PDB file of C-alpha atoms in Angstrom:
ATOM      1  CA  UNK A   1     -66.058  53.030 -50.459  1.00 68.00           C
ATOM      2  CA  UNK A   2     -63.949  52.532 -46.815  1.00 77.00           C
ATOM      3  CA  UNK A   3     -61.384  54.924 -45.872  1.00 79.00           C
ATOM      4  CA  UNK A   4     -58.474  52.799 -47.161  1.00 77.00           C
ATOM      5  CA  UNK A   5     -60.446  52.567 -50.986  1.00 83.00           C
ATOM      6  CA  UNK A   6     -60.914  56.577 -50.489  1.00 86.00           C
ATOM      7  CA  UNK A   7     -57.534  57.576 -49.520  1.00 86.00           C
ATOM      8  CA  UNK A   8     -55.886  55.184 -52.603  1.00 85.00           C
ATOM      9  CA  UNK A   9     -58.136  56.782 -55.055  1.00 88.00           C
ATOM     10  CA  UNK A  10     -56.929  60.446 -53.983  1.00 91.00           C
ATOM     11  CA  UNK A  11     -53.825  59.432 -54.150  1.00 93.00           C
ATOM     12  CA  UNK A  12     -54.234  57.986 -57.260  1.00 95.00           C
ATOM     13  CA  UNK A  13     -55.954  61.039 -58.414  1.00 96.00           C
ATOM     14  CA  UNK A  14     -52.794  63.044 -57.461  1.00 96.00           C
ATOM     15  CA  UNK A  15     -50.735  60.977 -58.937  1.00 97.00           C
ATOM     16  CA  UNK A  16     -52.402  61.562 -62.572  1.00 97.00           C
ATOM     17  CA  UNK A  17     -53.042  65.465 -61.539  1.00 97.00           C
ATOM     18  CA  UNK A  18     -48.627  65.539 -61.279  1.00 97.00           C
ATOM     19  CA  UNK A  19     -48.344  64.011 -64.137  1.00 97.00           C
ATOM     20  CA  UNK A  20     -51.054  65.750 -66.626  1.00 96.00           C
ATOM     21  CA  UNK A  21     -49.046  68.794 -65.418  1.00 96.00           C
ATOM     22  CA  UNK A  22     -46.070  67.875 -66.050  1.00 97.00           C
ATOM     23  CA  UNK A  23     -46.837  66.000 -69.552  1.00 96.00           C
ATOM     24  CA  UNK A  24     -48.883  69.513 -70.409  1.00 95.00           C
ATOM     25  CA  UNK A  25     -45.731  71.240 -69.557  1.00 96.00           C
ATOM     26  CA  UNK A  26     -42.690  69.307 -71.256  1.00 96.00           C
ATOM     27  CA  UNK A  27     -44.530  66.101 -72.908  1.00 94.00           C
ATOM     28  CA  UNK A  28     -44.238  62.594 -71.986  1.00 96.00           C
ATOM     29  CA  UNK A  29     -40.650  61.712 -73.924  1.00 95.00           C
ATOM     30  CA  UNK A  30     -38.520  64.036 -70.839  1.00 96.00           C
ATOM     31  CA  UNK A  31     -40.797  63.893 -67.666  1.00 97.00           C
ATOM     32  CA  UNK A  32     -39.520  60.798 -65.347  1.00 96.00           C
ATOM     33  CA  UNK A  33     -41.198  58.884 -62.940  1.00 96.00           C
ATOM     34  CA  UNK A  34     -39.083  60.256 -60.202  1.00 96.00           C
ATOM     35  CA  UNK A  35     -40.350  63.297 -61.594  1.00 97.00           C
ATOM     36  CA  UNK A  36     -44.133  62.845 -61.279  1.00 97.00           C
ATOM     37  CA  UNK A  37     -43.632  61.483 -58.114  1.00 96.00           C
ATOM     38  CA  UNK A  38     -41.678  64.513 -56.659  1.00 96.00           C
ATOM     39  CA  UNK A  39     -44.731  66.442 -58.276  1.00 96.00           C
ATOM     40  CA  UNK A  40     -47.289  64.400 -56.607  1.00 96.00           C
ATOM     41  CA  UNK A  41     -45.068  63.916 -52.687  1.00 95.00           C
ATOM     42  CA  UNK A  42     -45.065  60.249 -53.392  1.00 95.00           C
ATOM     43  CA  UNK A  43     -42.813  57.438 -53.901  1.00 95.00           C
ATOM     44  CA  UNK A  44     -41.502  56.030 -57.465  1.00 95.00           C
ATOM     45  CA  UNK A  45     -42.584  52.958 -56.111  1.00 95.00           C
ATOM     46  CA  UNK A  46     -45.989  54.105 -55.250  1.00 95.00           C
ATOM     47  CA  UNK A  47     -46.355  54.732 -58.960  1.00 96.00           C
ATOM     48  CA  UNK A  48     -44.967  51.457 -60.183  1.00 95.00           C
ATOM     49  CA  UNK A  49     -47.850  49.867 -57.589  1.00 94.00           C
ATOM     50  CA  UNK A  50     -51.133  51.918 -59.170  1.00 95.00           C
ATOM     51  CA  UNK A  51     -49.574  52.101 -63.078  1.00 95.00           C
ATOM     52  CA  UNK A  52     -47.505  48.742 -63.279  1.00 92.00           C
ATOM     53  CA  UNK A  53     -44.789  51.146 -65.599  1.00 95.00           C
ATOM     54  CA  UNK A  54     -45.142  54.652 -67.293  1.00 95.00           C
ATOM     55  CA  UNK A  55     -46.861  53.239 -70.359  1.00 93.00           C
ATOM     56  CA  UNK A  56     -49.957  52.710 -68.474  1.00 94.00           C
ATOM     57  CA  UNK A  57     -49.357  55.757 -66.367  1.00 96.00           C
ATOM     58  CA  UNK A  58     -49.594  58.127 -69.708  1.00 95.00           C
ATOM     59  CA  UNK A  59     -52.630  55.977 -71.038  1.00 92.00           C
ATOM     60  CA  UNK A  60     -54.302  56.643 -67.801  1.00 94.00           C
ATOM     61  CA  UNK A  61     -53.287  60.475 -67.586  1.00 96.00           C
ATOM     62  CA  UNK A  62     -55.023  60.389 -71.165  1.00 93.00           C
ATOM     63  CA  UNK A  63     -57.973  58.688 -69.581  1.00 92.00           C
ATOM     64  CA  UNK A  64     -57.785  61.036 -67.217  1.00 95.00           C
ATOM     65  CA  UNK A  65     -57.628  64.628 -69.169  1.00 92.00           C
ATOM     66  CA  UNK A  66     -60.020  63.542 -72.275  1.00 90.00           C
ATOM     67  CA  UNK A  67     -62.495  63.008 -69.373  1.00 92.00           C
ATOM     68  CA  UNK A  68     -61.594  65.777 -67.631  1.00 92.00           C
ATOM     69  CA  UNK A  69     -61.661  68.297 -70.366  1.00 90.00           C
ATOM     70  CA  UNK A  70     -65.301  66.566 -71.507  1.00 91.00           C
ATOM     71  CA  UNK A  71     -66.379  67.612 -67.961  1.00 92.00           C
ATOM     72  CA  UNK A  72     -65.727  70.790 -69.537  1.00 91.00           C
ATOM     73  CA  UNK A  73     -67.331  70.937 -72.806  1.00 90.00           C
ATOM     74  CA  UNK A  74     -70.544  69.410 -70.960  1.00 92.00           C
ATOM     75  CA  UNK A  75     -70.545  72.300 -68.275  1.00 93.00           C
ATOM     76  CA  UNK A  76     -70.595  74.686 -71.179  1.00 91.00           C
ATOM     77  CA  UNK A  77     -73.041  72.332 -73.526  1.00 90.00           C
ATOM     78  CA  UNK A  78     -75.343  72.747 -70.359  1.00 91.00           C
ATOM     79  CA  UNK A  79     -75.098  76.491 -69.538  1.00 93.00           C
ATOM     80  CA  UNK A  80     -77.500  78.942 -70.443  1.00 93.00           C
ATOM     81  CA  UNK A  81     -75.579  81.252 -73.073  1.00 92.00           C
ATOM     82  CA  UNK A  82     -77.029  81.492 -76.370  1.00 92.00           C
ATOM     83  CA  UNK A  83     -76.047  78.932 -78.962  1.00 91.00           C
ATOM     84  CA  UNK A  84     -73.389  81.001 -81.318  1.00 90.00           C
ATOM     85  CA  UNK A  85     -71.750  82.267 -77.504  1.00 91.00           C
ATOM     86  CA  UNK A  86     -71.700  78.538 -77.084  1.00 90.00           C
ATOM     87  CA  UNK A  87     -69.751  77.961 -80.090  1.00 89.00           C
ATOM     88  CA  UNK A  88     -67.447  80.965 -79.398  1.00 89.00           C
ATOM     89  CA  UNK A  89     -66.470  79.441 -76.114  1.00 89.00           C
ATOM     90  CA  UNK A  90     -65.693  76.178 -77.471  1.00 86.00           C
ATOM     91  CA  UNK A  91     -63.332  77.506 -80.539  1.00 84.00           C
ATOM     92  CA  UNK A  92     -61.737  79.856 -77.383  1.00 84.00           C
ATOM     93  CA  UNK A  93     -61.099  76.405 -75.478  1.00 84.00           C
ATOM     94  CA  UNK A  94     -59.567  74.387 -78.425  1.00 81.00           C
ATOM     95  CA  UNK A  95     -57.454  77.125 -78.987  1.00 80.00           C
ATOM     96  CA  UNK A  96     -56.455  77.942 -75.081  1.00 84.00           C
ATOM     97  CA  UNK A  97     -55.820  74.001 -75.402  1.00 84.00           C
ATOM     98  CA  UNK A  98     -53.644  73.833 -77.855  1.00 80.00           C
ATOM     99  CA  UNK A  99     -51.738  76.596 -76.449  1.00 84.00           C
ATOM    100  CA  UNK A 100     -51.462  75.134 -73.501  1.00 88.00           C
ATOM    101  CA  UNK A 101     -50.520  71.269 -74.491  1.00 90.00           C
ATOM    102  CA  UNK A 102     -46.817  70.261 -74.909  1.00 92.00           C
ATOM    103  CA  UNK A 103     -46.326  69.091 -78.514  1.00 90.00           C
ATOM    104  CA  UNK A 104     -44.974  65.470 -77.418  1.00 91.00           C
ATOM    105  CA  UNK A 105     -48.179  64.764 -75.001  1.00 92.00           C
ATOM    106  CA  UNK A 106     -50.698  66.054 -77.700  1.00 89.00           C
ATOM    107  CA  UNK A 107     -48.711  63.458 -80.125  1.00 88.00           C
ATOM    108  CA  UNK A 108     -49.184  60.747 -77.302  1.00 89.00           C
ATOM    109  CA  UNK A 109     -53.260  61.871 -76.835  1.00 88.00           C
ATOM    110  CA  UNK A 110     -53.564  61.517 -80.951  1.00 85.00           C
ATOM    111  CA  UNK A 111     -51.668  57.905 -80.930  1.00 84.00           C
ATOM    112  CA  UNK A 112     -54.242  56.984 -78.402  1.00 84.00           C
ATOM    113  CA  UNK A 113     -57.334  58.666 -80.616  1.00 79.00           C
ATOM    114  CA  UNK A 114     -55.928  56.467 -83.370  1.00 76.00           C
ATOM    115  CA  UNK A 115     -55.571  53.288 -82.015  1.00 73.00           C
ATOM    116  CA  UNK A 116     -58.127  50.841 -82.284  1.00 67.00           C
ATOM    117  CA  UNK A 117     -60.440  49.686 -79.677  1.00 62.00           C
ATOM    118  CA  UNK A 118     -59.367  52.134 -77.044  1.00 74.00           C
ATOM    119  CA  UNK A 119     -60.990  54.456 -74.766  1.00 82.00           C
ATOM    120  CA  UNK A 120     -61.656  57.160 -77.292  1.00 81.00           C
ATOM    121  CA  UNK A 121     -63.952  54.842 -79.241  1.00 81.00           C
ATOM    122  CA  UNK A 122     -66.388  53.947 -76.070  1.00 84.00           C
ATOM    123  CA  UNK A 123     -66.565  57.847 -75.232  1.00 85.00           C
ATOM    124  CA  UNK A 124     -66.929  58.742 -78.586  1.00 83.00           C
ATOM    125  CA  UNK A 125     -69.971  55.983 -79.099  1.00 82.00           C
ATOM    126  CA  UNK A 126     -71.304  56.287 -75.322  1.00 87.00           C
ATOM    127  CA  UNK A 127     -70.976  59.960 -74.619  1.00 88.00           C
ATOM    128  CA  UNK A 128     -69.773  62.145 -76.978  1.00 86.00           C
ATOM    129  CA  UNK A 129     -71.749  61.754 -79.990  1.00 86.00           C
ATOM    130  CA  UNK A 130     -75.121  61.359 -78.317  1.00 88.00           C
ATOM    131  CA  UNK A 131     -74.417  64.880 -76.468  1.00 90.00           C
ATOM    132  CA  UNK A 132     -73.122  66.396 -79.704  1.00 87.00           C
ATOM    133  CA  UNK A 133     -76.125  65.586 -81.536  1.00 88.00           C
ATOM    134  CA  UNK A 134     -78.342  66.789 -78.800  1.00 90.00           C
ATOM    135  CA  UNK A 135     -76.199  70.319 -79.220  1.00 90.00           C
ATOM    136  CA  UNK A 136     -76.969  70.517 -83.354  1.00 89.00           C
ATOM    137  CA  UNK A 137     -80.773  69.777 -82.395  1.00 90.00           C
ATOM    138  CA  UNK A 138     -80.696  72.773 -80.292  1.00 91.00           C
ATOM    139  CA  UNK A 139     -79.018  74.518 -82.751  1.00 90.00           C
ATOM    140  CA  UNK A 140     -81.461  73.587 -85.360  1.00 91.00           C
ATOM    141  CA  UNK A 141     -84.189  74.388 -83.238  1.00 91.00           C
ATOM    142  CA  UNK A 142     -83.234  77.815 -82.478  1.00 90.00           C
ATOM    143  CA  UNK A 143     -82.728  78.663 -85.845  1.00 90.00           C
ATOM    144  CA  UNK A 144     -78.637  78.808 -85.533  1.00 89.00           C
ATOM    145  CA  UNK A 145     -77.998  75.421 -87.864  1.00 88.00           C
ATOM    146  CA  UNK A 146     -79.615  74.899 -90.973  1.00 89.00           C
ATOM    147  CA  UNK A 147     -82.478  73.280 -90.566  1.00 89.00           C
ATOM    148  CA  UNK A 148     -82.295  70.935 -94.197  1.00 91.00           C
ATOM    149  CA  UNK A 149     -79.399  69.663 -92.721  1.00 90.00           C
ATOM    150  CA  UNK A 150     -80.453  66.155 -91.875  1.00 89.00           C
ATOM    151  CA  UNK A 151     -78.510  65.082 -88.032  1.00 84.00           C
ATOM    152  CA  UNK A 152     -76.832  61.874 -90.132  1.00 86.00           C
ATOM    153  CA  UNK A 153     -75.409  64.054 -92.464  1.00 90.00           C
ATOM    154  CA  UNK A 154     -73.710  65.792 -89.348  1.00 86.00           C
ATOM    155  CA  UNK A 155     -72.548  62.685 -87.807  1.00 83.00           C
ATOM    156  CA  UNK A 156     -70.614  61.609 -91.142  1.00 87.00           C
ATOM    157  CA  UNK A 157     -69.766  65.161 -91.405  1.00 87.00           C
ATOM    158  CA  UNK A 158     -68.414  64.719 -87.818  1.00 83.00           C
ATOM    159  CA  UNK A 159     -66.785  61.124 -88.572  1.00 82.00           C
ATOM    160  CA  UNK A 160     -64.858  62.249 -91.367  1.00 86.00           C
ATOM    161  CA  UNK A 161     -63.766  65.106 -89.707  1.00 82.00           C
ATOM    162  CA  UNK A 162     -62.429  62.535 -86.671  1.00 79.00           C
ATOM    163  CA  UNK A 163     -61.274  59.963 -88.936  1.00 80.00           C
ATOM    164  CA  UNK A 164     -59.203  62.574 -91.047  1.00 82.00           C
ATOM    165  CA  UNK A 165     -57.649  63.966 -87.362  1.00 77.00           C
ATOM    166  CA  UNK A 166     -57.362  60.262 -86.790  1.00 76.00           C
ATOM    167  CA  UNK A 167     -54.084  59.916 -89.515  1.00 79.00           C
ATOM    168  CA  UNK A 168     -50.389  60.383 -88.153  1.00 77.00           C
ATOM    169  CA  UNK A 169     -49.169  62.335 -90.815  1.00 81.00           C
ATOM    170  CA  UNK A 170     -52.240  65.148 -90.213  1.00 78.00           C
ATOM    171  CA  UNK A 171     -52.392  64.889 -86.454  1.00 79.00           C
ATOM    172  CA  UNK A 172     -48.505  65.713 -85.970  1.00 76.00           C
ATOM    173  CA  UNK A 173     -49.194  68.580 -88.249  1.00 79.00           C
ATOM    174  CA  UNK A 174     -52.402  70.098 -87.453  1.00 78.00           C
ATOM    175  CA  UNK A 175     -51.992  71.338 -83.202  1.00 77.00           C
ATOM    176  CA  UNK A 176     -51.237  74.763 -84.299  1.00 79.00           C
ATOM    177  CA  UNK A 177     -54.386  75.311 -86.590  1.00 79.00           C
ATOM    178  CA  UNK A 178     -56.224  74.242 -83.651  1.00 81.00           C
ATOM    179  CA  UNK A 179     -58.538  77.330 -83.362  1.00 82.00           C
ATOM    180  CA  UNK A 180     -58.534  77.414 -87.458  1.00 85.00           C
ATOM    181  CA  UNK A 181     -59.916  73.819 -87.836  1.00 83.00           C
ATOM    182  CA  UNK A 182     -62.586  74.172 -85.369  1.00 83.00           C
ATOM    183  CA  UNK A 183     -63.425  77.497 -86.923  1.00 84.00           C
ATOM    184  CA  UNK A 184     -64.176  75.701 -90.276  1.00 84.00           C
ATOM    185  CA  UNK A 185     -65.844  72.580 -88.600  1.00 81.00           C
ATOM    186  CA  UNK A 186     -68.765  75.371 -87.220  1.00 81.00           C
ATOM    187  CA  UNK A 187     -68.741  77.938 -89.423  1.00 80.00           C
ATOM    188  CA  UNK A 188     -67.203  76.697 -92.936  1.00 79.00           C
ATOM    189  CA  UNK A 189     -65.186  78.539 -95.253  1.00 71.00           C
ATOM    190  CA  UNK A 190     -67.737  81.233 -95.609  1.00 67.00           C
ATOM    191  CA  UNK A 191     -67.491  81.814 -92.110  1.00 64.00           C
ATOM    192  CA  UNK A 192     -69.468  83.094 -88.977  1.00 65.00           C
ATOM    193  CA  UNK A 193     -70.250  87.018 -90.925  1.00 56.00           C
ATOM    194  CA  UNK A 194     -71.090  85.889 -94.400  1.00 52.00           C
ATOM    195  CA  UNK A 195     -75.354  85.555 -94.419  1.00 48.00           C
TER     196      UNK A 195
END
């Protein structure tokens, strides 16, 4: 990559950085383009030359903070704490998450996770599952997941799970019970104590 391809993808990369911030802050619906580019010191028309019009903008944003917050997950999939501080750290992150992200832009990220053929479908094929069942191996192994648990019955376990998210009517419903929901999806009803 030149100099010229360099500086256009930093600026690019501000450009989503101002507006992730300011979507996390207010939501999509009342953040302008004049707005995000104020945020990120550049032109409206700068925008309007790397996004075409704010539609694409927010889809790329979305782009932009699934794979940022997967960056994430994977730093803490790949650390060295135990598995069950694992899983404590990931139920603290969907719930600092959902604390942290606006009602409107969370609505615009689930439209997006519901939509067919989209992003969220090649991550969830190329990347996502294939590290998530590499996670409930290790859990298995060390004695943390039940071991009769065959790894399909996770995945549809998993699948349902996302394809139940996946509905309008549950998604626009369900961002406060964000640390509740992921609670059950690790631990059940019984819960974390019960042995």
């Amino acid at each position: 990559m030149d100099g010229f391809e360099r500086r256009r993808e930093l600026k690019k990369m501000e450009i989503l950085k101002a507006a992730l911030s300011l979507f996390m802050k207010y939501g999509v619906q009342k953040v302008s383009v004049a707005e995000i580019a104020k945020e990120a010191s550049v032109s409206q028309v700068t925008i309007y030359n790397y996004f075409e019009n704010k539609h694409k903008l927010v889809t790329e944003v979305i782009t932009y903070y699934v794979d940022k917050e997967w960056a994430r997950a994977e730093e803490l999939l790949e650390s060295d704490l135990p598995f069950p501080e694992k899983i404590k750290q990931v139920i603290f992150q969907n719930a600092k998450v959902a604390n942290d992200i606006h009602e409107d832009f969370y609505e615009y990220v689930m439209k997006e996770y519901a939509g067919e053929n989209n992003y969220f479908e090649t991550f969830y094929v190329e990347k996502a599952m294939p590290r998530l069942s590499a996670f409930f191996q290790s859990g298995k192994d060390e004695g943390y997941i039940d071991s009769t648990i065959s790894n399909e019955a996770i995945l549809v376990y998993i699948q349902m799970y996302s394809d139940y998210l996946s509905n309008e009517e549950v998604y626009k419903r369900t961002l406060h019970l964000s640390e509740d929901l992921t609670k059950l999806f690790f631990y059940g009803i019984v819960g974390k104590g019960a042995n």
